[in-house]
Tab-separated table of C-alpha atoms in Angstrom:
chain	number	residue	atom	x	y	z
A	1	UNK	CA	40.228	-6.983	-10.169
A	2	UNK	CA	37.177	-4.483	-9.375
A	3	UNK	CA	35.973	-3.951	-6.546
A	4	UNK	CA	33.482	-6.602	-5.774
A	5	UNK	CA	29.839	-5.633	-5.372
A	6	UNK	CA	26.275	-7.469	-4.140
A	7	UNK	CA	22.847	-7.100	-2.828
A	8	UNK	CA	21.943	-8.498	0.840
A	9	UNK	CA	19.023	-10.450	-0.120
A	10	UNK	CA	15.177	-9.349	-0.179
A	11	UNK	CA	13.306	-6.806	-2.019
A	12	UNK	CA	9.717	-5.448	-1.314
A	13	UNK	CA	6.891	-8.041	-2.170
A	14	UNK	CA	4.475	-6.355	-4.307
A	15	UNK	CA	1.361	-5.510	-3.154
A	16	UNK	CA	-0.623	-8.314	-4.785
A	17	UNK	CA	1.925	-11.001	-2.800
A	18	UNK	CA	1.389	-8.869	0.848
A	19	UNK	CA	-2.415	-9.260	0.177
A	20	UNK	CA	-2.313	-13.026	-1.141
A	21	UNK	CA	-0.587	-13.478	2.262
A	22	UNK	CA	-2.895	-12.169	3.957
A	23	UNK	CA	-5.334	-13.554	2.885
A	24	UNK	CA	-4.066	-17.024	3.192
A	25	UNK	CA	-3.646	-16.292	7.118
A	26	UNK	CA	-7.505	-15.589	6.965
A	27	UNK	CA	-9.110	-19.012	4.756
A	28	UNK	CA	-9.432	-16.837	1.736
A	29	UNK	CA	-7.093	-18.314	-0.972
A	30	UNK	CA	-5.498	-21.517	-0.908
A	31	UNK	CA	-1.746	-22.422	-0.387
A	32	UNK	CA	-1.418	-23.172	-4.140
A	33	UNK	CA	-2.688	-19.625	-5.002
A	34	UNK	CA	0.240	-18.318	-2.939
A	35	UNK	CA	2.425	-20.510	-4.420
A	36	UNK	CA	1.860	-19.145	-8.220
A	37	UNK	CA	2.132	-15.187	-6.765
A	38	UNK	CA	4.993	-16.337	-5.297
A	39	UNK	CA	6.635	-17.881	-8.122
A	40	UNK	CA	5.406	-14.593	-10.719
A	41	UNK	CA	6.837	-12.150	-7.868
A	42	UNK	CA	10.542	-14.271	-7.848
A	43	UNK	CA	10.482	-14.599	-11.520
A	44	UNK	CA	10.129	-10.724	-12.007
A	45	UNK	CA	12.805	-9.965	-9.187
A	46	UNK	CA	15.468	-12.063	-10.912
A	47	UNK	CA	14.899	-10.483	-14.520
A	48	UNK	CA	14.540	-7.130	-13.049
A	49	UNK	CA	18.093	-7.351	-11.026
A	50	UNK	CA	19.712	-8.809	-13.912
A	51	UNK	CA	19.144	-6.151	-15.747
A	52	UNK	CA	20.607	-3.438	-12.947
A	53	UNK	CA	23.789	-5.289	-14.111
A	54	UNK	CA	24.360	-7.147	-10.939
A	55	UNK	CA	27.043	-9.476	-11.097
A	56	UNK	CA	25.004	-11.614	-8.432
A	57	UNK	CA	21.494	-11.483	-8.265
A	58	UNK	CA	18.671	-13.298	-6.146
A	59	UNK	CA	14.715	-13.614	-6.349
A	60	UNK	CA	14.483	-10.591	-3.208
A	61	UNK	CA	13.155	-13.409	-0.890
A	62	UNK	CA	9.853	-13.763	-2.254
A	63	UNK	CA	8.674	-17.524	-1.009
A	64	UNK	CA	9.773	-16.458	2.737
A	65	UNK	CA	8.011	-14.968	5.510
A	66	UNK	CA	10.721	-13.159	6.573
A	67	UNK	CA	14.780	-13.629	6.192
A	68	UNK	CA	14.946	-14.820	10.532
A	69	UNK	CA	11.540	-17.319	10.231
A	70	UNK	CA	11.818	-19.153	6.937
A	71	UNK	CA	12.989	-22.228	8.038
A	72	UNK	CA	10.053	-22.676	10.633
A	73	UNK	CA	6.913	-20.887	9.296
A	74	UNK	CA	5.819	-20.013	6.113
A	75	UNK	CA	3.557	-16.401	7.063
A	76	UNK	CA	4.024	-13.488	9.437
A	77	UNK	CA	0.639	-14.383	10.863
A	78	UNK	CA	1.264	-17.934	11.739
A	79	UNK	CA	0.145	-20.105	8.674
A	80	UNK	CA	2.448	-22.983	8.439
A	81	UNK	CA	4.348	-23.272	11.614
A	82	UNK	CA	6.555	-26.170	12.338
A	83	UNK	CA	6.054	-28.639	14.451
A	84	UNK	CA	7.144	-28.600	18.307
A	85	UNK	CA	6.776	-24.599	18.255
A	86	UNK	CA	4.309	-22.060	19.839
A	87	UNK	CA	3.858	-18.730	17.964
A	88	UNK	CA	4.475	-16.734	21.949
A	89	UNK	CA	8.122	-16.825	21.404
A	90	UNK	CA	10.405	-13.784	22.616
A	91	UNK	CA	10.800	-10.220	20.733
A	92	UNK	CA	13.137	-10.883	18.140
A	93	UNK	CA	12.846	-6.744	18.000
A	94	UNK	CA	11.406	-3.742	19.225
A	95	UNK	CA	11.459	-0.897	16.688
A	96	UNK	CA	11.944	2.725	16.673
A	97	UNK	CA	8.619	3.172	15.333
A	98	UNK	CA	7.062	0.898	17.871
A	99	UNK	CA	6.282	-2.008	15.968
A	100	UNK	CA	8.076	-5.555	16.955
A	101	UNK	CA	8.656	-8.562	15.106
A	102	UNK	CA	8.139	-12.127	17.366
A	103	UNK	CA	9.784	-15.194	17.315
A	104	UNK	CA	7.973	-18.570	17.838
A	105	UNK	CA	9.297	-20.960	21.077
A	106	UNK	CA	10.935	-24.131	21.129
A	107	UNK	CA	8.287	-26.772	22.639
A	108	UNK	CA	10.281	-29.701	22.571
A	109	UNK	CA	13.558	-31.692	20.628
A	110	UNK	CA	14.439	-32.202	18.440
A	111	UNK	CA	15.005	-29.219	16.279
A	112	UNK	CA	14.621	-29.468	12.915
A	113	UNK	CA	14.066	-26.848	9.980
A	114	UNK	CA	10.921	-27.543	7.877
A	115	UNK	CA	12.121	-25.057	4.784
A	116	UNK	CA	15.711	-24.610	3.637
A	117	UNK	CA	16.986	-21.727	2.015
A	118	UNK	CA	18.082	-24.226	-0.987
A	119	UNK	CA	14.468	-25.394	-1.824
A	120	UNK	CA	13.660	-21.587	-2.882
A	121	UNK	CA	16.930	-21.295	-4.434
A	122	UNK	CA	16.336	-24.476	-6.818
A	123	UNK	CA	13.148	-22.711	-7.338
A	124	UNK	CA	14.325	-19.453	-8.653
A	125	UNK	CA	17.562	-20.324	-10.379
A	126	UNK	CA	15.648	-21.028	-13.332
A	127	UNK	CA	14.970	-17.831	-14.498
A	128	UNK	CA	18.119	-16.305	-13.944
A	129	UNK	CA	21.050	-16.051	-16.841
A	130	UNK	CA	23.991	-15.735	-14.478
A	131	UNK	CA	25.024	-16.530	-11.122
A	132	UNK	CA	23.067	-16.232	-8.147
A	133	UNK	CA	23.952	-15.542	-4.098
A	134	UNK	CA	21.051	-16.920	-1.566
A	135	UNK	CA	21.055	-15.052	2.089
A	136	UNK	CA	20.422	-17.499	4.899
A	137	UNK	CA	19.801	-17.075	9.075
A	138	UNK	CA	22.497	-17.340	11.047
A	139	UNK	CA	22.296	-19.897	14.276
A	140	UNK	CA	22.756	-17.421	16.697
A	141	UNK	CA	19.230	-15.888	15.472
A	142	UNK	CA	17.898	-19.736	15.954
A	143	UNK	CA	19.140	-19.730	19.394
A	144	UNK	CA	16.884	-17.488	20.808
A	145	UNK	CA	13.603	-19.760	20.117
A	146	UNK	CA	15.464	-21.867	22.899
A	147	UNK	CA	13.348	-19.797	26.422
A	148	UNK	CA	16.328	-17.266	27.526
A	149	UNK	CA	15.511	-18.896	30.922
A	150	UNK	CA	13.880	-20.939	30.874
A	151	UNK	CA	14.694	-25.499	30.133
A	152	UNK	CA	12.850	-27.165	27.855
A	153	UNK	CA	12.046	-31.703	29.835
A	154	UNK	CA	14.124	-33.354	28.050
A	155	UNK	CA	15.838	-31.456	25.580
A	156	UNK	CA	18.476	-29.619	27.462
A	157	UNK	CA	20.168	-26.524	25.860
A	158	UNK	CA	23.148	-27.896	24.836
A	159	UNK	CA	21.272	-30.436	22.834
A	160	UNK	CA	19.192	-28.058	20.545
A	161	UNK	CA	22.714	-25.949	20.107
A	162	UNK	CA	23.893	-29.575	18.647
A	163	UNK	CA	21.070	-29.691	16.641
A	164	UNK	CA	21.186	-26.048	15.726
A	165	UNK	CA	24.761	-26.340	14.209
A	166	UNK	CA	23.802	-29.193	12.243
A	167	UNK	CA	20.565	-27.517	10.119
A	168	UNK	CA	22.230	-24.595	9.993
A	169	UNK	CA	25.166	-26.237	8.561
A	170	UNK	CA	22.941	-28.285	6.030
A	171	UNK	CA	21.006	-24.679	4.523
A	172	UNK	CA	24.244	-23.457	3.739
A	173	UNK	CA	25.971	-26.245	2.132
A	174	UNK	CA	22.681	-27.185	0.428
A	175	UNK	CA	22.793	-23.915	-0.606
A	176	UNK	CA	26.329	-24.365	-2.340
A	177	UNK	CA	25.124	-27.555	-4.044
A	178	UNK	CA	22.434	-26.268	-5.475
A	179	UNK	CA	24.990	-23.625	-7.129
A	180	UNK	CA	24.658	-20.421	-5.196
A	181	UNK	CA	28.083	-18.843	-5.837
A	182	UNK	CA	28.145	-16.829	-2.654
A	183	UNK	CA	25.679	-17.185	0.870
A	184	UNK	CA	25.260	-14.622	3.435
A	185	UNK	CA	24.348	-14.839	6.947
A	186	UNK	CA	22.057	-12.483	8.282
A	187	UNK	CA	23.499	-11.628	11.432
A	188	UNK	CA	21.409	-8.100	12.156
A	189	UNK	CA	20.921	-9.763	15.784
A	190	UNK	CA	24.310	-8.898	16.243
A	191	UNK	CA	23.851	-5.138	17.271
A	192	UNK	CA	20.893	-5.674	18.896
A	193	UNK	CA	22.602	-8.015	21.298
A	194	UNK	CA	24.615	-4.711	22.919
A	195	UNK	CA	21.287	-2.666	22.816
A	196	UNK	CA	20.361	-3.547	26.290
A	197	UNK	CA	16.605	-2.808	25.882
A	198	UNK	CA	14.442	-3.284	28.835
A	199	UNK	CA	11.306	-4.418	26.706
A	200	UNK	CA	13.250	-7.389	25.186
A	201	UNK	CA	15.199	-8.743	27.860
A	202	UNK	CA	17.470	-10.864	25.863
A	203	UNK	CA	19.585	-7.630	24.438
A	204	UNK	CA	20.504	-7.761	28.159
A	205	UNK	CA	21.672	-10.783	28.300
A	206	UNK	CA	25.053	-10.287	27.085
A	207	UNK	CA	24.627	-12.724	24.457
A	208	UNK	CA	27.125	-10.957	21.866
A	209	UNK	CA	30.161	-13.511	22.266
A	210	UNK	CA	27.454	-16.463	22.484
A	211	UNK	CA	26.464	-15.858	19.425
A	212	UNK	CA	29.703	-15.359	17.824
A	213	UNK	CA	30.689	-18.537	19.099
A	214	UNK	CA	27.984	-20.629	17.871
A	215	UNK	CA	28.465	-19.101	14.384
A	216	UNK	CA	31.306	-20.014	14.477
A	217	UNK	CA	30.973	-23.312	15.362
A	218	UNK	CA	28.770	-23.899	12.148
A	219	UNK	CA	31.517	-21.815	10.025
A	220	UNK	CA	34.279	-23.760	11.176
A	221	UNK	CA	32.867	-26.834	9.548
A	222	UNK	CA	33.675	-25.645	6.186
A	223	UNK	CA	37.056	-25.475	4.465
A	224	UNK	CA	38.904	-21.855	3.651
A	225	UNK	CA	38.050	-22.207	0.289
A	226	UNK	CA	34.020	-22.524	0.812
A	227	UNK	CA	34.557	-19.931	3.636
A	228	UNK	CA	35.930	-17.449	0.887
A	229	UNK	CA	32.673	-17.154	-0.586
A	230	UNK	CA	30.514	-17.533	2.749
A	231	UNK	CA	29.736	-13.770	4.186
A	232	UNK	CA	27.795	-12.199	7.166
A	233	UNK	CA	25.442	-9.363	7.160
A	234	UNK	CA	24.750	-7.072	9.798
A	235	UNK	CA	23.097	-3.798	10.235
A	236	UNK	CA	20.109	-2.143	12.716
A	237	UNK	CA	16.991	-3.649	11.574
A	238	UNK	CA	15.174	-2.394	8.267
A	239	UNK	CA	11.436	-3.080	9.015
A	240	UNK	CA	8.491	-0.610	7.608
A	241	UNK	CA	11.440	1.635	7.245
A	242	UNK	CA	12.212	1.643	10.678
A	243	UNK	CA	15.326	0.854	12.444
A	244	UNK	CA	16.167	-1.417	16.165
A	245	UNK	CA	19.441	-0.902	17.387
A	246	UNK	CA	21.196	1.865	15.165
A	247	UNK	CA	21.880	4.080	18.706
A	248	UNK	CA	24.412	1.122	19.261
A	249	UNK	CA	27.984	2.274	18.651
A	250	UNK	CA	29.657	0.539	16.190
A	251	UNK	CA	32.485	-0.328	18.394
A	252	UNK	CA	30.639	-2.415	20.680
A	253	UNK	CA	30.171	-4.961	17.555
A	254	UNK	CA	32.687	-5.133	15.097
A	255	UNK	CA	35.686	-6.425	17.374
A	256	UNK	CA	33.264	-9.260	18.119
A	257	UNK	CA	31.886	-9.893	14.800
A	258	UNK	CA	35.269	-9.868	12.476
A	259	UNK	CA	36.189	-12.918	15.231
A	260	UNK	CA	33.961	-15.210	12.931
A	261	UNK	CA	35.644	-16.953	10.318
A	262	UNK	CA	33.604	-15.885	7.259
A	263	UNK	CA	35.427	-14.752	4.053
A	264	UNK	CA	33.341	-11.593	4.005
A	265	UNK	CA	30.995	-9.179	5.166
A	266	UNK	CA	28.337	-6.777	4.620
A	267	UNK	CA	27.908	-3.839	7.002
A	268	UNK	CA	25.597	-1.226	7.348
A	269	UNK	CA	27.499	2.222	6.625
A	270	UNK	CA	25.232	4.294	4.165
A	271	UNK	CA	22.535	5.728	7.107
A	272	UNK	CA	25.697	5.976	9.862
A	273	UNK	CA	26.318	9.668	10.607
A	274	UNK	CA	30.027	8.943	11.235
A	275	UNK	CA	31.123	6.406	8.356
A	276	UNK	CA	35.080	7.821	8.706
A	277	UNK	CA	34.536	6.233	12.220
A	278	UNK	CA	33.124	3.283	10.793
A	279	UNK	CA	35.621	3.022	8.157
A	280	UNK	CA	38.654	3.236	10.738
A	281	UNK	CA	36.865	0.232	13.125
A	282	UNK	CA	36.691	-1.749	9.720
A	283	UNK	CA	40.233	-1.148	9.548
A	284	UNK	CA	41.484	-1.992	12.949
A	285	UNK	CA	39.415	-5.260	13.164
A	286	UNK	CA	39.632	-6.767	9.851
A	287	UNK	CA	41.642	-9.730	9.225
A	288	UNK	CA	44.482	-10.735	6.688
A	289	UNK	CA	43.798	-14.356	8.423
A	290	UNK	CA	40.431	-15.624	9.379
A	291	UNK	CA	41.453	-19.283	9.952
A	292	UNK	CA	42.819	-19.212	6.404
A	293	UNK	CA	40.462	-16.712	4.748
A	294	UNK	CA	41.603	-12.805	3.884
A	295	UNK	CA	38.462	-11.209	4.855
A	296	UNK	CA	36.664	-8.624	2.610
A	297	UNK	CA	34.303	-5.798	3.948
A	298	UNK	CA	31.851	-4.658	1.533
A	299	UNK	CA	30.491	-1.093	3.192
A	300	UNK	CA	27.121	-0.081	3.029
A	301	UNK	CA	26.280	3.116	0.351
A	302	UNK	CA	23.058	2.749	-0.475
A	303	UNK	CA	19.763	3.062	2.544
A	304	UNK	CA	17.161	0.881	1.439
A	305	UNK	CA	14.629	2.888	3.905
A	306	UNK	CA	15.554	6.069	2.174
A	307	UNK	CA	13.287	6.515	-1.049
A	308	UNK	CA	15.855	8.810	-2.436
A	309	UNK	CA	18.217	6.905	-5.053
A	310	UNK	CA	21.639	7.848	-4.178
A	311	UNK	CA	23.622	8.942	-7.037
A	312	UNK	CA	26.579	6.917	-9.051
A	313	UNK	CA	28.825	9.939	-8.066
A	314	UNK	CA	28.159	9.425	-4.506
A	315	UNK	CA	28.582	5.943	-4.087
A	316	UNK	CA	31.655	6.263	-5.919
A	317	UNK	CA	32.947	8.561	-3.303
A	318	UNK	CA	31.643	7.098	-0.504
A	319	UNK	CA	33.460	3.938	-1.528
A	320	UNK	CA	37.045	6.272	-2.145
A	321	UNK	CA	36.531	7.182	0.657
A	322	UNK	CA	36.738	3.925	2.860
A	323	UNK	CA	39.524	2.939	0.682
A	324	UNK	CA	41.684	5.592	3.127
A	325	UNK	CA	40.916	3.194	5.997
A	326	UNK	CA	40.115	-0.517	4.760
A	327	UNK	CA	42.867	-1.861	2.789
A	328	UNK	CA	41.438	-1.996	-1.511
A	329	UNK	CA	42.110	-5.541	-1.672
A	330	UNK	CA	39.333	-5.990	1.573
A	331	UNK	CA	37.192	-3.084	0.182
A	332	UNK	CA	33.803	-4.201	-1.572
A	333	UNK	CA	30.509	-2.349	-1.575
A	334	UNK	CA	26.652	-3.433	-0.835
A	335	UNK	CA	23.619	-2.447	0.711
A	336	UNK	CA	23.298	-1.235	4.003
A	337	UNK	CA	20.133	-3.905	5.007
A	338	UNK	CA	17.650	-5.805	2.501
A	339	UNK	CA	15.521	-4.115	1.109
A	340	UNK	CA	12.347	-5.540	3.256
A	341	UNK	CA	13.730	-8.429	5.296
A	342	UNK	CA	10.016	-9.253	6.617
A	343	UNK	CA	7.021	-9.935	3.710
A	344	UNK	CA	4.217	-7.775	5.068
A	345	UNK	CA	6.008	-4.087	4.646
A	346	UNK	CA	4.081	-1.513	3.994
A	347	UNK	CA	6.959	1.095	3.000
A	348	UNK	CA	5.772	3.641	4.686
A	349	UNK	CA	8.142	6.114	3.654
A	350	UNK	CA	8.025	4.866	0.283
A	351	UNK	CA	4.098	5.225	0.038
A	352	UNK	CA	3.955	1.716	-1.309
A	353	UNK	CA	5.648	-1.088	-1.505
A	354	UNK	CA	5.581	-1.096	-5.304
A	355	UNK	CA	6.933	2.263	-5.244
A	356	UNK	CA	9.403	0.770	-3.019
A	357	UNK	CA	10.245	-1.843	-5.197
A	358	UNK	CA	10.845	-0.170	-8.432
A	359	UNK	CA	12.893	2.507	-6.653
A	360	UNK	CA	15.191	-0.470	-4.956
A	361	UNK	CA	16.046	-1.642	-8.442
A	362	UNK	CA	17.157	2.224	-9.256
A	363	UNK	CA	19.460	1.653	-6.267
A	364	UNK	CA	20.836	-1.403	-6.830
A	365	UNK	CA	21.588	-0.249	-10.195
A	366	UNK	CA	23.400	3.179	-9.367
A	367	UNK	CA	25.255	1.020	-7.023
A	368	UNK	CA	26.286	-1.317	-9.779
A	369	UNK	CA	27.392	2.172	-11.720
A	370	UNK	CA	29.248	3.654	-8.639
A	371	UNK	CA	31.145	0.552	-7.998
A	372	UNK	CA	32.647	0.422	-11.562
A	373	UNK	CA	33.789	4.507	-11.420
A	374	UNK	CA	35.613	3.851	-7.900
A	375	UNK	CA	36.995	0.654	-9.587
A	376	UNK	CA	38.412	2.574	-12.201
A	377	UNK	CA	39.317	5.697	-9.841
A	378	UNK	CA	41.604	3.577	-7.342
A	379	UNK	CA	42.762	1.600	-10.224
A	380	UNK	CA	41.564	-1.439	-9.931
C-alpha cells in the first residue's frame, strides 16, 4: 500500500471572494451575491485539486469565514453572528507579525452551532469526481468562547462543555453521512496552549491536557473503525503568512496530543528547523493502540507560507527520511498548515492571493509526485 497522502483543508480565496466579503460587511452586495462567488470559487478549487492528482480533495474552505469560526459567524468582520454571542471574545492568536485573530463570547446557553461543516460539504461534493475529506474545529477551540474566568447566570461551564461535545460530535458524523471519506480536526490551538504569551492570557492557562480531554471526549463517541479515518491537525498558525506559536518546542505537545484517540494526524514538519527531532518525538509517542486504532502520522513537507514550490525530489526525501524514525506502516505525508485557514489573507509574501492560490495547487501537486517516488523507494 503507498504511502497515504492529503491536503489539510483551505486554499486562498481569490481576490474577487476577499472583496465580495468585504463588501458584504459594509451594505454593498447582498448575501446572495456572496453566495454565487462562493459557490464559482468552491467549484474551481475542487476541479483544480483533482487535477493535482489528489487522492482526496476538498473545495479549500471557500463558504467559511475561517476554519475556528464557521460554525458561529459567517465573515471575519462580524456579518452573520449567531445568536447568544458578542464579537469581544478573547485572542484566539497573537501573531508574529502583529496581527491577531478574535474569537466571539459566549452570552448565554445553550450552545448551539448555526453552520455545520456538512452543509458546505453537500454543497461542494457535486463537482467533484472522486472522494472528498472535509476539515472541521475541534471542541477544545470552542471552549475558549466560554470567559477563561469568568461564569456565564445560568449556564455553568460544565453545561456548555455538555453541549460542546454534542455539536461537535454532530459536524463530524454529519460530515461522514454526507460521504466525506476522511475528517480532520483542526487542533492548531494545541501549541499555542504551551506558548505562555502574556498578551493572550489563556496560553497561560495551562489548558493543554483540558483540551485533550474534551477532544477526546467527543472522539470517544465513535467506534475504531470511524476513528480510523477521523485525524487531527496541528501546526503554529498560518495567517497572512505569519506564524503564532512555532518558538514552542515540539516536545511540549506531541506526548499530549498522540493521547487522543484519532486514527491519524497531520503535523507541521516542513518549516521546523530540526525535523530529525521531530521525526524521533513522532516516533516515541505514536501509538500501535489508540483505543483500538493504529495511528498514522502524516509529516508536513510542503510550507504553504513559503511561495517557493518545493520540489518532487525533496519531498520524496524528506518523507525517506522520517521513515528512519516513524515506523512506514504509520508514515503518511501532508501539508504543514492550510493553505489560508482565515478568508481575508492577503498573502503577503505571495504578493497576492491569486498568486498564492495557483502556486498552492503547484504544491499540492509536487506533493502528490513526491509521495508516489518515496512509495516506490521504501517499497511500498
Amino acid at each position: 500500500m503507498p504511502i497515504p497522502t492529503e491536503n489539510v483543508g483551505s486554499l486562498p480565496r481569490p481576490t474577487y471572494l476577499q472583496t465580495a466579503l468585504t463588501d458584504w460587511d459594509a451594505g454593498k452586495v447582498t448575501r446572495e451575491d456572496v453566495i454565487k462567488l462562493q459557490d464559482q470559487a468552491a467549484e474551481d478549487s475542487v476541479k483544480r485539486m483533482e487535477q493535482t492528482g489528489s487522492p482526496l480533495v476538498t473545495d479549500g474552505e471557500q463558504r467559511i469565514s475561517s476554519f475556528a469560526t464557521y460554525p458561529i459567524i459567517d465573515t471575519l468582520g462580524g456579518t452573520g453572528l449567531a445568536e447568544g454571542l458578542a464579537a469581544d471574545g478573547q485572542y484566539f492568536a497573537i501573531f508574529d507579525d502583529g496581527h491577531h485573530r478574535q474569537l466571539p463570547r459566549l452570552l448565554k446557553g445553550p450552545f448551539k452551532y448555526k453552520t455545520y461543516a456538512s452543509e458546505n460539504f453537500e454543497k461542494s461534493q457535486p463537482y467533484a469526481t472522486g472522494p472528498m475529506k472535509q476539515a472541521v474545529i475541534a471542541p477544545s477551540m470552542m471552549y475558549l468562547l466560554y470567559p477563561l474566568n469568568g461564569k456565564i447566570e445560568g449556564y455553568p461551564k460544565e453545561k456548555f462543555v455538555e453541549d460542546l461535545v454534542i455539536e461537535c460530535e454532530r459536524d463530524i458524523r454529519q460530515c461522514f453521512e454526507a460521504g466525506a471519506k476522511r475528517v480532520s480536526i483542526d487542533f492548531t490551538e494545541g501549541r499555542l496552549a504551551a506558548k505562555r504569551d502574556p498578551r493572550n492570557p489563556w496560553t497561560s492557562a495551562n489548558l493543554l491536557q483540558t483540551f485533550v480531554d474534551l477532544n477526546n471526549r467527543v472522539l470517544d463517541r465513535f467506534t475504531p473503525e470511524q476513528r480510523t479515518n477521523i485525524g487531527v491537525h496541528t501546526c503554529p498558525g498560518g495567517d497572512c503568512d505569519s506564524v503564532h506559536s512555532h518558538e514552542v518546542d515540539y516536545s511540549e505537545l506531541l506526548p499530549f496530543m498522540f493521547q487522543m484517540n484519532a486514527g491519524y494526524f497531520l503535523i507541521q514538519l516542513a518549516s521546523e528547523k530540526d525535523k530529525e527531532k521531530v521525526y524521533k518525538e513522532i516516533g516515541n509517542n505514536i501509538r500501535k493502540d489508540a483505543n483500538g486504532v493504529k495511528q498514522l502520522a502524516f509529516v508536513g513537507v510542503v510550507n504553504p507560507l513559503d511561495p517557493r514550490v518545493e520540489t518532487p525530489e525533496e519531498i520524496c526525501e524528506a518523507i525517506v527520511n522520517a521513515s528512519n524514525f516513524i515506523a512506514k506502516d504509520q508514515l503518511g505525508a501532508t501539508d504543514d498548515c492550510g493553505f489560508s485557514p482565515f478568508s481575508i489573507d492577503h498573502k503577503p509574501k505571495h504578493g497576492s492571493p491569486d498568486f498564492a492560490r495557483d502556486i498552492a495547487f503547484k504544491k499540492i501537486a509536487n506533493r502528490v509526485k513526491g509521495v508516489q517516488m518515496a512509495s516506490e523507494k521504501l517499497g511500498m
